[in-house]
Short mmCIF file of C-alpha atoms in Angstrom, two decimals:
data_model
loop_
_atom_site.label_atom_id
_atom_site.label_comp_id
_atom_site.label_asym_id
_atom_site.label_seq_id
_atom_site.Cartn_x
_atom_site.Cartn_y
_atom_site.Cartn_z
CA MET A 19 0.00 0.00 0.00
CA GLY A 20 2.80 2.45 0.83
CA PHE A 21 2.87 5.29 3.34
CA ARG A 22 0.63 8.38 3.25
CA ILE A 23 1.36 12.01 4.04
CA GLY A 24 -1.59 14.16 5.07
CA ILE A 25 -1.41 17.96 5.36
CA ASP A 26 -4.16 20.28 6.55
CA VAL A 27 -4.06 24.07 6.61
CA GLY A 28 -5.81 25.80 9.50
CA GLY A 29 -6.19 29.48 10.33
CA THR A 30 -3.43 29.29 12.94
CA ASN A 31 -1.37 26.14 12.24
CA THR A 32 -0.59 23.87 9.31
CA ASP A 33 -0.43 20.24 10.44
CA ALA A 34 1.27 17.29 8.75
CA VAL A 35 1.25 13.56 9.52
CA ILE A 36 2.72 10.43 7.97
CA LEU A 37 0.66 7.24 8.26
CA ASP A 38 1.94 3.71 7.73
CA GLN A 39 0.24 0.92 5.76
CA ASN A 40 -2.11 0.26 8.69
CA LEU A 41 -3.08 3.96 8.79
CA SER A 42 -1.29 4.49 12.12
CA PRO A 43 0.59 7.79 12.63
CA VAL A 44 4.40 7.42 12.57
CA ALA A 45 5.30 11.14 12.46
CA LYS A 46 3.46 14.42 13.02
CA THR A 47 4.22 18.14 13.20
CA LYS A 48 2.64 21.58 13.54
CA THR A 49 3.96 24.80 12.06
CA PRO A 50 2.40 28.29 11.89
CA THR A 51 0.23 28.90 8.82
CA THR A 52 1.87 31.52 6.61
CA PRO A 53 0.08 34.43 4.92
CA ASP A 54 0.70 32.88 1.48
CA VAL A 55 -0.40 29.39 2.73
CA SER A 56 2.02 27.54 0.41
CA THR A 57 5.16 28.33 2.44
CA GLY A 58 3.55 26.87 5.57
CA ILE A 59 2.62 23.71 3.64
CA TYR A 60 6.20 23.22 2.43
CA GLN A 61 7.59 23.86 5.93
CA ALA A 62 5.20 21.32 7.49
CA MET A 63 6.10 18.74 4.85
CA SER A 64 9.82 19.28 5.33
CA MET A 65 9.55 19.12 9.15
CA VAL A 66 7.54 15.89 9.23
CA LEU A 67 9.99 14.23 6.83
CA GLN A 68 12.98 15.36 8.93
CA GLN A 69 11.74 13.14 11.75
CA GLY A 70 13.14 10.29 9.66
CA ALA A 71 10.31 7.85 10.38
CA VAL A 72 10.08 6.83 6.73
CA GLU A 73 12.03 7.12 3.48
CA PRO A 74 10.38 9.72 1.21
CA SER A 75 10.44 7.22 -1.67
CA LYS A 76 8.07 4.94 0.30
CA ILE A 77 5.32 7.58 0.47
CA LYS A 78 2.81 6.68 -2.23
CA TYR A 79 -0.14 8.98 -1.39
CA ALA A 80 -0.22 12.68 -0.52
CA MET A 81 -3.40 14.42 0.69
CA LEU A 82 -3.88 18.15 1.09
CA GLY A 83 -6.68 19.98 2.86
CA THR A 84 -6.15 23.63 2.01
CA THR A 85 -7.65 27.09 2.49
CA HIS A 86 -6.22 28.44 -0.80
CA CYS A 87 -9.65 28.71 -2.48
CA THR A 88 -11.40 30.13 0.57
CA ASN A 89 -8.68 32.76 0.98
CA ALA A 90 -8.80 33.70 -2.71
CA VAL A 91 -12.53 34.49 -2.48
CA VAL A 92 -12.26 36.32 0.85
CA GLU A 93 -9.21 38.35 -0.26
CA ARG A 94 -10.50 38.88 -3.85
CA LYS A 95 -7.10 37.81 -5.21
CA ARG A 96 -5.82 35.43 -7.92
CA LEU A 97 -9.34 34.86 -9.31
CA ASN A 98 -10.08 34.01 -12.95
CA LYS A 99 -11.98 36.44 -15.15
CA VAL A 100 -15.29 34.65 -15.70
CA ALA A 101 -17.83 34.94 -18.52
CA VAL A 102 -21.21 34.25 -16.90
CA ILE A 103 -23.71 32.85 -19.42
CA ARG A 104 -27.27 32.33 -18.19
CA LEU A 105 -29.58 30.30 -20.44
CA GLY A 106 -33.09 31.50 -19.63
CA LEU A 107 -34.49 34.27 -21.85
CA PRO A 108 -37.21 35.37 -22.33
CA ALA A 109 -37.66 34.44 -18.63
CA THR A 110 -35.18 35.18 -15.77
CA GLY A 111 -34.23 38.67 -16.98
CA ALA A 112 -35.57 40.54 -13.95
CA ILE A 113 -32.60 39.72 -11.69
CA LYS A 114 -29.25 39.92 -13.44
CA PRO A 115 -26.32 37.55 -12.74
CA LEU A 116 -24.04 38.59 -9.83
CA THR A 117 -26.83 40.56 -8.15
CA GLY A 118 -25.98 40.95 -4.48
CA TRP A 119 -22.24 40.47 -5.05
CA ALA A 120 -19.87 43.03 -3.54
CA SER A 121 -18.61 45.40 -6.25
CA ASP A 122 -14.94 44.56 -5.57
CA LEU A 123 -15.63 40.84 -6.09
CA ARG A 124 -17.58 41.53 -9.30
CA GLN A 125 -14.64 43.55 -10.61
CA ALA A 126 -12.14 40.86 -9.52
CA ILE A 127 -13.86 38.29 -11.76
CA GLY A 128 -14.32 40.66 -14.71
CA ASN A 129 -18.08 41.39 -14.48
CA LEU A 130 -18.80 39.74 -17.86
CA GLN A 131 -22.48 38.72 -17.98
CA PHE A 132 -24.69 37.43 -20.76
CA LEU A 133 -28.35 36.35 -20.96
CA VAL A 134 -29.23 33.94 -23.77
CA LYS A 135 -32.46 32.31 -24.93
CA GLY A 136 -32.80 28.76 -23.61
CA GLY A 137 -33.32 26.86 -20.39
CA HIS A 138 -36.19 24.67 -19.26
CA GLU A 139 -39.35 24.77 -17.21
CA PHE A 140 -39.52 22.80 -13.94
CA ASP A 141 -41.13 19.89 -15.79
CA GLY A 142 -38.39 19.68 -18.44
CA ARG A 143 -40.17 21.61 -21.22
CA GLU A 144 -38.04 24.16 -23.09
CA ILE A 145 -38.53 27.82 -22.18
CA ALA A 146 -37.08 28.58 -25.60
CA ALA A 147 -34.82 26.86 -28.10
CA LEU A 148 -31.14 27.34 -27.31
CA GLU A 149 -29.83 30.44 -29.14
CA GLU A 150 -26.71 28.85 -30.61
CA GLN A 151 -25.74 31.73 -32.89
CA ARG A 152 -25.77 34.15 -29.95
CA LEU A 153 -23.47 31.79 -28.04
CA ARG A 154 -20.98 31.86 -30.91
CA GLU A 155 -21.10 35.68 -30.91
CA ILE A 156 -20.45 35.72 -27.15
CA ALA A 157 -17.46 33.40 -27.65
CA LYS A 158 -15.92 35.92 -30.07
CA GLU A 159 -16.70 38.78 -27.67
CA ILE A 160 -15.03 37.18 -24.62
CA LYS A 161 -11.97 35.83 -26.42
CA GLY A 162 -8.92 37.21 -24.60
CA LYS A 163 -11.09 38.75 -21.86
CA ALA A 164 -12.28 35.63 -19.97
CA ASP A 165 -10.11 32.91 -18.44
CA SER A 166 -13.04 30.57 -17.74
CA ILE A 167 -16.78 30.27 -18.37
CA ALA A 168 -19.76 29.59 -16.10
CA ILE A 169 -22.88 28.26 -17.84
CA ILE A 170 -26.16 28.25 -15.94
CA GLY A 171 -29.40 26.89 -17.39
CA VAL A 172 -32.80 27.39 -15.76
CA PHE A 173 -33.76 24.07 -14.10
CA SER A 174 -30.65 22.36 -15.49
CA PRO A 175 -30.64 19.85 -12.56
CA VAL A 176 -33.91 18.60 -14.15
CA THR A 177 -32.73 18.80 -17.78
CA ASN A 178 -29.07 19.54 -18.56
CA THR A 179 -29.11 19.34 -22.38
CA HIS A 180 -28.82 23.10 -23.01
CA GLU A 181 -25.86 23.49 -20.64
CA LEU A 182 -24.03 20.59 -22.29
CA ARG A 183 -24.65 21.97 -25.79
CA ALA A 184 -23.58 25.49 -24.76
CA ALA A 185 -20.32 24.10 -23.35
CA GLU A 186 -19.74 22.23 -26.61
CA ILE A 187 -20.18 25.44 -28.61
CA MET A 188 -17.82 27.40 -26.35
CA ARG A 189 -15.10 24.77 -26.76
CA GLU A 190 -15.63 24.68 -30.53
CA GLU A 191 -15.08 28.44 -30.65
CA LEU A 192 -12.46 28.94 -27.90
CA GLY A 193 -10.61 25.63 -27.62
CA ASP A 194 -9.72 24.12 -24.27
CA ILE A 195 -11.13 26.80 -21.95
CA PRO A 196 -12.33 25.76 -18.45
CA VAL A 197 -16.14 25.54 -18.39
CA SER A 198 -18.18 25.14 -15.18
CA LEU A 199 -21.71 23.75 -15.59
CA SER A 200 -24.24 24.54 -12.89
CA HIS A 201 -26.04 21.16 -12.91
CA GLU A 202 -22.76 19.58 -11.74
CA ILE A 203 -22.31 21.97 -8.81
CA GLY A 204 -25.52 23.26 -7.16
CA SER A 205 -29.11 22.20 -6.61
CA VAL A 206 -32.36 23.57 -8.05
CA GLY A 207 -32.48 27.25 -6.90
CA LEU A 208 -31.26 29.34 -9.85
CA LEU A 209 -29.48 32.33 -8.26
CA GLU A 210 -27.64 30.39 -5.53
CA ARG A 211 -26.65 27.68 -8.05
CA GLU A 212 -25.45 30.39 -10.44
CA ASN A 213 -23.35 32.00 -7.69
CA ALA A 214 -21.72 28.68 -6.76
CA THR A 215 -20.94 27.97 -10.44
CA VAL A 216 -19.39 31.40 -11.00
CA LEU A 217 -17.22 31.03 -7.88
CA ASN A 218 -16.13 27.61 -9.09
CA ALA A 219 -15.12 29.05 -12.48
CA ALA A 220 -13.26 31.88 -10.74
CA LEU A 221 -11.16 29.44 -8.69
CA VAL A 222 -9.88 27.16 -11.46
CA ASP A 223 -6.43 28.74 -11.76
CA VAL A 224 -6.02 28.96 -7.96
CA ALA A 225 -6.60 25.20 -7.76
CA ARG A 226 -4.26 24.48 -10.68
CA THR A 227 -1.47 26.61 -9.19
CA THR A 228 -1.93 25.03 -5.75
CA ALA A 229 -1.85 21.53 -7.20
CA ALA A 230 1.23 22.22 -9.31
CA GLY A 231 3.04 23.78 -6.34
CA PHE A 232 2.17 20.87 -4.06
CA ILE A 233 3.31 18.28 -6.59
CA ALA A 234 6.57 20.20 -7.20
CA ALA A 235 7.21 20.39 -3.43
CA LEU A 236 6.66 16.64 -3.08
CA GLN A 237 9.05 15.92 -5.93
CA ARG A 238 11.64 18.24 -4.35
CA GLU A 239 11.50 16.07 -1.23
CA GLY A 240 11.89 12.89 -3.33
CA ILE A 241 8.23 11.86 -3.06
CA ASP A 242 6.55 10.35 -6.10
CA ALA A 243 2.98 10.05 -4.86
CA SER A 244 -0.62 10.09 -6.08
CA VAL A 245 -2.01 13.46 -5.01
CA TYR A 246 -5.50 14.10 -3.61
CA PHE A 247 -7.30 17.17 -2.30
CA GLY A 248 -9.71 17.19 0.63
CA GLN A 249 -13.28 18.16 -0.19
CA ASN A 250 -15.93 19.55 2.09
CA ASP A 251 -17.91 16.37 2.68
CA GLY A 252 -14.96 14.71 4.45
CA THR A 253 -13.70 12.76 1.43
CA LEU A 254 -10.96 13.15 -1.19
CA MET A 255 -10.76 13.91 -4.88
CA ALA A 256 -7.99 13.38 -7.41
CA VAL A 257 -6.09 16.43 -8.71
CA ASP A 258 -7.85 16.65 -12.10
CA TYR A 259 -11.24 16.48 -10.35
CA ALA A 260 -10.15 19.16 -7.84
CA THR A 261 -9.09 21.53 -10.61
CA ARG A 262 -12.49 21.04 -12.27
CA TYR A 263 -14.49 21.56 -9.05
CA PRO A 264 -12.24 23.72 -6.83
CA ILE A 265 -15.22 25.12 -4.90
CA LEU A 266 -15.60 21.70 -3.27
CA THR A 267 -12.37 22.34 -1.31
CA ILE A 268 -13.98 25.22 0.60
CA ALA A 269 -14.55 24.27 4.28
CA CYS A 270 -12.61 20.99 3.90
CA GLY A 271 -10.56 21.81 7.05
CA PRO A 272 -13.36 21.32 9.61
CA THR A 273 -14.61 18.21 7.78
CA ASN A 274 -11.10 16.72 7.83
CA SER A 275 -11.12 17.23 11.60
CA ILE A 276 -14.54 15.56 11.90
CA ARG A 277 -13.40 12.53 9.85
CA GLY A 278 -10.11 12.36 11.77
CA ALA A 279 -12.01 12.51 15.07
CA SER A 280 -14.27 9.66 13.96
CA TYR A 281 -11.27 7.53 12.98
CA LEU A 282 -9.22 8.23 16.12
CA ALA A 283 -12.13 7.85 18.58
CA LYS A 284 -13.69 4.92 16.68
CA GLN A 285 -17.08 6.65 16.79
CA LYS A 286 -19.57 6.86 13.90
CA ASN A 287 -22.19 9.10 15.55
CA ALA A 288 -21.04 11.93 17.82
CA LEU A 289 -20.46 15.66 18.14
CA VAL A 290 -16.96 16.82 17.22
CA VAL A 291 -15.52 19.92 18.88
CA ASP A 292 -12.43 21.07 16.96
CA VAL A 293 -10.53 23.78 18.85
CA GLY A 294 -7.81 25.60 16.93
CA GLY A 295 -5.85 28.68 17.86
CA THR A 296 -8.53 31.10 16.69
CA THR A 297 -11.92 29.36 16.45
CA THR A 298 -13.84 26.35 17.67
CA ASP A 299 -15.76 24.48 14.95
CA VAL A 300 -18.51 22.12 16.07
CA GLY A 301 -19.93 19.55 13.64
CA VAL A 302 -21.95 16.36 13.77
CA LEU A 303 -20.83 12.87 12.76
CA VAL A 304 -23.58 10.82 11.09
CA ASN A 305 -22.50 7.30 10.10
CA GLY A 306 -18.88 8.43 10.11
CA PHE A 307 -19.39 11.46 7.81
CA PRO A 308 -20.06 15.14 8.56
CA ARG A 309 -23.72 16.15 8.57
CA GLU A 310 -24.50 18.46 5.65
CA SER A 311 -26.09 21.88 5.98
CA SER A 312 -29.65 22.10 4.64
CA ILE A 313 -29.59 25.89 4.19
CA ALA A 314 -27.92 28.25 1.76
CA VAL A 315 -24.36 29.12 2.77
CA GLU A 316 -22.49 32.38 2.21
CA ILE A 317 -18.92 32.27 0.91
CA GLY A 318 -17.08 35.58 0.90
CA GLY A 319 -20.46 37.35 1.06
CA VAL A 320 -21.95 35.33 -1.84
CA ARG A 321 -25.03 33.17 -1.21
CA THR A 322 -24.67 29.63 -2.63
CA ASN A 323 -26.55 26.31 -2.49
CA PHE A 324 -23.93 23.63 -3.11
CA ARG A 325 -23.19 21.07 -0.42
CA MET A 326 -21.45 22.37 2.72
CA PRO A 327 -20.91 20.85 6.16
CA ASP A 328 -23.32 21.79 8.95
CA LEU A 329 -21.02 23.70 11.31
CA ILE A 330 -21.15 26.33 13.99
CA SER A 331 -17.95 28.31 14.53
CA ILE A 332 -17.30 30.49 17.57
CA GLY A 333 -14.40 32.78 18.44
CA LEU A 334 -12.80 30.50 20.99
CA GLY A 335 -9.36 28.93 20.61
CA GLY A 336 -6.03 28.42 22.29
CA GLY A 337 -4.96 31.96 21.41
CA THR A 338 -8.25 33.71 22.25
CA ILE A 339 -7.70 36.97 24.16
CA VAL A 340 -9.10 37.29 27.70
CA ARG A 341 -9.85 40.85 28.94
CA ASN A 342 -10.70 42.24 32.34
CA GLU A 343 -12.04 45.71 31.62
CA ARG A 344 -15.69 45.94 32.70
CA GLY A 345 -15.91 42.32 33.76
CA ILE A 346 -14.18 39.31 32.28
CA THR A 347 -14.65 38.75 28.53
CA VAL A 348 -13.31 35.90 26.38
CA GLY A 349 -12.67 36.64 22.68
CA PRO A 350 -13.77 36.65 19.99
CA ASP A 351 -10.38 37.94 18.79
CA SER A 352 -7.22 35.87 19.03
CA VAL A 353 -3.44 36.26 18.85
CA GLY A 354 -3.58 33.34 16.37
CA TYR A 355 -0.22 32.01 15.19
CA ARG A 356 1.54 34.76 17.20
CA ILE A 357 0.69 32.90 20.43
CA THR A 358 4.35 31.94 21.03
CA GLU A 359 5.24 35.66 21.02
CA GLU A 360 2.22 37.31 22.64
CA ALA A 361 0.82 34.88 25.25
CA MET A 362 2.05 35.53 28.81
CA ILE A 363 3.34 31.96 29.29
CA PHE A 364 5.71 32.57 26.38
CA GLY A 365 6.91 35.96 27.67
CA GLY A 366 4.31 38.16 25.98
CA LYS A 367 1.86 40.62 27.55
CA THR A 368 -1.52 39.37 26.26
CA LEU A 369 -3.71 37.22 28.51
CA THR A 370 -5.05 34.27 26.49
CA THR A 371 -7.12 31.17 27.20
CA SER A 372 -3.90 29.14 27.17
CA ASP A 373 -2.54 31.33 29.99
CA VAL A 374 -5.75 30.76 31.99
CA VAL A 375 -5.65 26.95 31.85
CA THR A 376 -1.90 26.89 32.52
CA ALA A 377 -2.27 29.18 35.57
CA LEU A 378 -5.08 26.94 36.88
CA GLY A 379 -2.83 23.88 36.52
CA LEU A 380 -5.15 22.29 33.93
CA ALA A 381 -2.53 22.20 31.15
CA ALA A 382 1.25 22.38 30.86
CA MET A 383 2.46 24.94 28.33
CA GLY A 384 5.22 27.51 28.23
CA ASP A 385 6.45 28.84 31.58
CA ALA A 386 3.74 28.55 34.26
CA GLY A 387 5.82 30.80 36.51
CA LYS A 388 4.98 33.79 34.31
CA VAL A 389 1.24 33.51 35.19
CA LYS A 390 1.48 32.38 38.83
CA ASP A 391 0.46 35.81 40.17
CA LEU A 392 -2.78 36.14 38.18
CA PRO A 393 -5.83 36.60 40.50
CA LYS A 394 -7.64 33.29 41.12
CA GLU A 395 -11.02 34.99 40.76
CA THR A 396 -10.13 36.29 37.28
CA LEU A 397 -8.94 32.84 36.20
CA ASP A 398 -12.06 31.07 37.52
CA GLN A 399 -14.41 33.52 35.83
CA ALA A 400 -12.56 33.26 32.52
CA TYR A 401 -12.50 29.47 32.66
CA GLY A 402 -16.20 29.40 33.51
CA GLN A 403 -16.89 31.43 30.37
CA ILE A 404 -14.73 29.15 28.21
CA VAL A 405 -16.71 26.09 29.38
CA ALA A 406 -20.09 27.87 29.10
CA MET A 407 -19.37 28.99 25.50
CA THR A 408 -18.51 25.41 24.52
CA GLU A 409 -21.54 23.87 26.26
CA ASP A 410 -23.82 26.42 24.58
CA VAL A 411 -22.59 25.59 21.08
CA ILE A 412 -22.86 21.84 21.81
CA ASP A 413 -26.47 22.38 22.87
CA ARG A 414 -27.21 24.33 19.66
CA MET A 415 -25.87 21.52 17.45
CA LYS A 416 -27.72 18.66 19.11
CA THR A 417 -30.98 17.45 17.58
CA SER A 418 -32.39 16.07 20.84
CA SER A 419 -32.00 16.65 24.58
CA GLU A 420 -30.31 13.26 25.02
CA PRO A 421 -26.60 13.37 25.93
CA ILE A 422 -24.32 12.16 23.12
CA PRO A 423 -20.58 11.46 22.87
CA VAL A 424 -18.41 14.53 22.33
CA ILE A 425 -14.97 14.15 20.72
CA LEU A 426 -12.42 16.89 21.44
CA VAL A 427 -9.74 17.45 18.80
CA GLY A 428 -7.42 20.23 17.68
CA GLY A 429 -4.35 21.66 19.40
CA GLY A 430 -6.46 24.22 21.27
CA SER A 431 -8.72 21.58 22.86
CA ILE A 432 -6.41 21.48 25.91
CA ILE A 433 -8.36 24.53 27.13
CA LEU A 434 -11.48 22.35 27.61
CA PRO A 435 -12.30 19.97 30.51
CA ASP A 436 -12.96 16.23 30.42
CA GLN A 437 -16.62 16.73 31.35
CA LEU A 438 -19.14 18.93 29.54
CA ALA A 439 -22.88 19.40 30.03
CA GLY A 440 -24.87 17.61 27.31
CA ALA A 441 -22.12 15.05 26.65
CA SER A 442 -22.61 11.40 27.59
CA GLU A 443 -18.81 11.16 27.51
CA VAL A 444 -15.95 13.43 26.46
CA ILE A 445 -13.38 11.62 24.32
CA ARG A 446 -9.91 13.08 23.74
CA PRO A 447 -8.26 10.49 21.49
CA ALA A 448 -4.55 9.94 20.92
CA HIS A 449 -3.13 12.33 18.28
CA TYR A 450 -6.13 14.65 18.85
CA ASP A 451 -3.88 17.63 18.09
CA VAL A 452 -3.43 16.63 14.43
CA ALA A 453 -6.87 15.06 13.82
CA ASN A 454 -7.35 17.35 10.81
CA ALA A 455 -4.24 16.10 9.00
CA ILE A 456 -5.10 12.49 9.91
CA GLY A 457 -8.63 13.07 8.57
CA SER A 458 -7.21 14.18 5.23
CA ALA A 459 -4.86 11.18 5.06
CA ILE A 460 -7.38 8.42 5.93
CA ALA A 461 -10.30 9.78 3.92
CA GLN A 462 -12.13 7.84 1.24
CA VAL A 463 -13.03 9.15 -2.21
CA SER A 464 -16.65 10.06 -2.84
CA GLY A 465 -19.08 11.05 -5.55
CA GLN A 466 -22.41 12.74 -5.01
CA VAL A 467 -25.38 13.45 -7.22
CA GLU A 468 -28.46 15.54 -6.52
CA ARG A 469 -31.05 15.52 -9.31
CA VAL A 470 -34.79 15.79 -9.89
CA PHE A 471 -36.28 12.63 -11.43
CA SER A 472 -39.75 11.94 -12.86
CA ILE A 473 -41.24 8.92 -11.10
CA ASP A 474 -43.87 8.60 -13.88
CA GLU A 475 -41.08 7.95 -16.39
CA MET A 476 -38.90 5.43 -14.53
CA GLY A 477 -40.58 4.54 -11.24
CA ARG A 478 -39.19 5.31 -7.79
CA GLU A 479 -36.86 2.29 -7.68
CA GLY A 480 -35.62 3.03 -11.19
CA ALA A 481 -34.91 6.66 -10.28
CA ILE A 482 -32.99 5.67 -7.14
CA GLN A 483 -30.98 3.07 -9.08
CA ARG A 484 -30.13 5.66 -11.73
CA ALA A 485 -29.02 8.16 -9.05
CA LYS A 486 -26.91 5.47 -7.35
CA GLN A 487 -25.20 4.66 -10.64
CA MET A 488 -24.49 8.35 -11.30
CA ALA A 489 -23.00 8.76 -7.81
CA ILE A 490 -20.79 5.69 -8.30
CA GLU A 491 -19.59 7.10 -11.65
CA GLU A 492 -18.74 10.41 -9.93
CA ALA A 493 -16.78 8.55 -7.21
CA ILE A 494 -14.78 6.67 -9.86
CA LYS A 495 -14.05 9.98 -11.66
CA ALA A 496 -12.84 11.44 -8.36
CA GLY A 497 -10.36 8.55 -7.93
CA ALA A 498 -12.18 5.74 -6.08
CA ASP A 499 -11.51 2.04 -6.59
CA PRO A 500 -14.69 0.74 -8.34
CA ASP A 501 -14.62 -2.54 -6.37
CA SER A 502 -14.67 -0.78 -2.98
CA ILE A 503 -17.51 1.70 -3.50
CA ASP A 504 -20.51 1.69 -1.16
CA ILE A 505 -23.59 3.89 -1.14
CA VAL A 506 -23.31 5.79 2.16
CA GLU A 507 -26.25 8.16 1.92
CA ILE A 508 -29.62 8.36 0.13
CA GLU A 509 -32.14 11.18 0.45
CA ASP A 510 -35.44 11.13 -1.43
CA VAL A 511 -37.69 14.22 -1.27
CA PRO A 512 -40.99 14.20 -3.25
CA LEU A 513 -41.64 17.56 -4.93
CA ALA A 514 -45.40 18.08 -4.78
CA TYR A 515 -45.30 21.29 -6.85
CA LEU A 516 -43.77 19.60 -9.92
CA PRO A 517 -45.73 17.57 -12.46
CA GLY A 518 -44.76 14.05 -13.47
CA ASN A 519 -44.66 12.84 -9.86
CA ALA A 520 -41.21 14.39 -9.43
CA THR A 521 -38.79 13.63 -6.62
CA LYS A 522 -35.39 15.09 -5.69
CA ILE A 523 -32.87 12.33 -4.99
CA ARG A 524 -29.47 12.88 -3.42
CA VAL A 525 -27.04 9.96 -3.28
CA LYS A 526 -23.47 9.81 -2.00
CA ALA A 527 -21.12 6.95 -2.87
CA ALA A 528 -17.70 6.48 -1.23
CA GLY A 529 -14.85 4.08 -1.82
CA ASN A 530 -11.18 3.53 -1.08
CA LEU A 531 -8.30 5.03 -3.05
CA VAL A 532 -7.21 3.16 -6.13
CA VAL A 533 -4.19 1.13 -4.99
#
């Protein structure tokens, strides 16, 4: 099987692990995340290899969970210029593409928008015939101005023929230009699906550059490995799939932690509390995978409807600042990766949560002598708030009043106690501090499909079988071994407002890496 290296980029630290053939950690490291992200990745890789636990030539798989795409959207940097082509006239003209986007983000992606005749009704009937000549005119117009194209058809998750034909025309006219199709990315709602597709198209070059840099860094270290990226459902995708759907890497960090927590604690159903240096992310494990959000999610101020993990994040971490001005307050701001310079236990002048737990004798970090004179009352109040904030977010994520297992992971989780209200047990597994990197390294490869099917045409069983087959095909495309694929999730929602006895079916298939 060969060894695996897993790297995960967090807001404060970049973690790296090497796993052996039995998926047991043999080396691990943490290094501060750098502003350009890539430097921190290379440092973490170099440091974990320097431990000498394994020859670089024996590493056969490399997994990366990265914030490159998230940062690019938030910072409005390194984004492709995108031609947005909506197929929907004479309908859908009232609200233009990119409505609601911040002006700086619209400018960053070029603000090229086109409305074309085409698209379908909710029952699959054409709104209008696809205006092919207009598409060819648009291709000539955007040549040299657009780096990638986003094509969005009205109700394309029901009928995708116009999107596929439009993509064909664009490639005939412009050659091998990246094209993002909305039926492959989002669900039925037009504007949110359009937004997700445009963001995906904008991130293509970021993903390509990240992948090329990661592969070059591996080769520099003498590693010839199959490379995979973490995606936001807690599974992996091969490099070519990641560069086609880069938006799926957004929020992969917390899901890596959730999967790593499940693996380390040997729990399939639990709450996972992942405490970093800056934030605490709380998610839910359902059958070993992160629970998905059922509501629209904003990315960089843009409302989207593609799959995202169901998470609550609060400003509580190992570097969170504690103040005593008009009463004790904890956070939400943090010293982040500067903790080793600014926290009192490391000789700094800022009181942090790490100082509080060290002064109380609940953790051993830095020099406890530097915080020995802090008032006991201040420490107790601050610690009480830390625990209360965590218990509140646990309560908000639970779906019933019954206590359930809570798994603590992340380097900052040392600030939390071994008992929490609402938890049937608190589990702090071995290697909890690098659960995110372990989650990226042990993950399976998945494929997911979410489509509207007509039960009148193929019957309910036929529709589910078709969706299963499509999900399996997606998993194989993403890099899964066909013989190892299982269906891990099926959701079937009848749509009473659509004719043809329609139902929306979502299926996820997951399998092991191709060996």
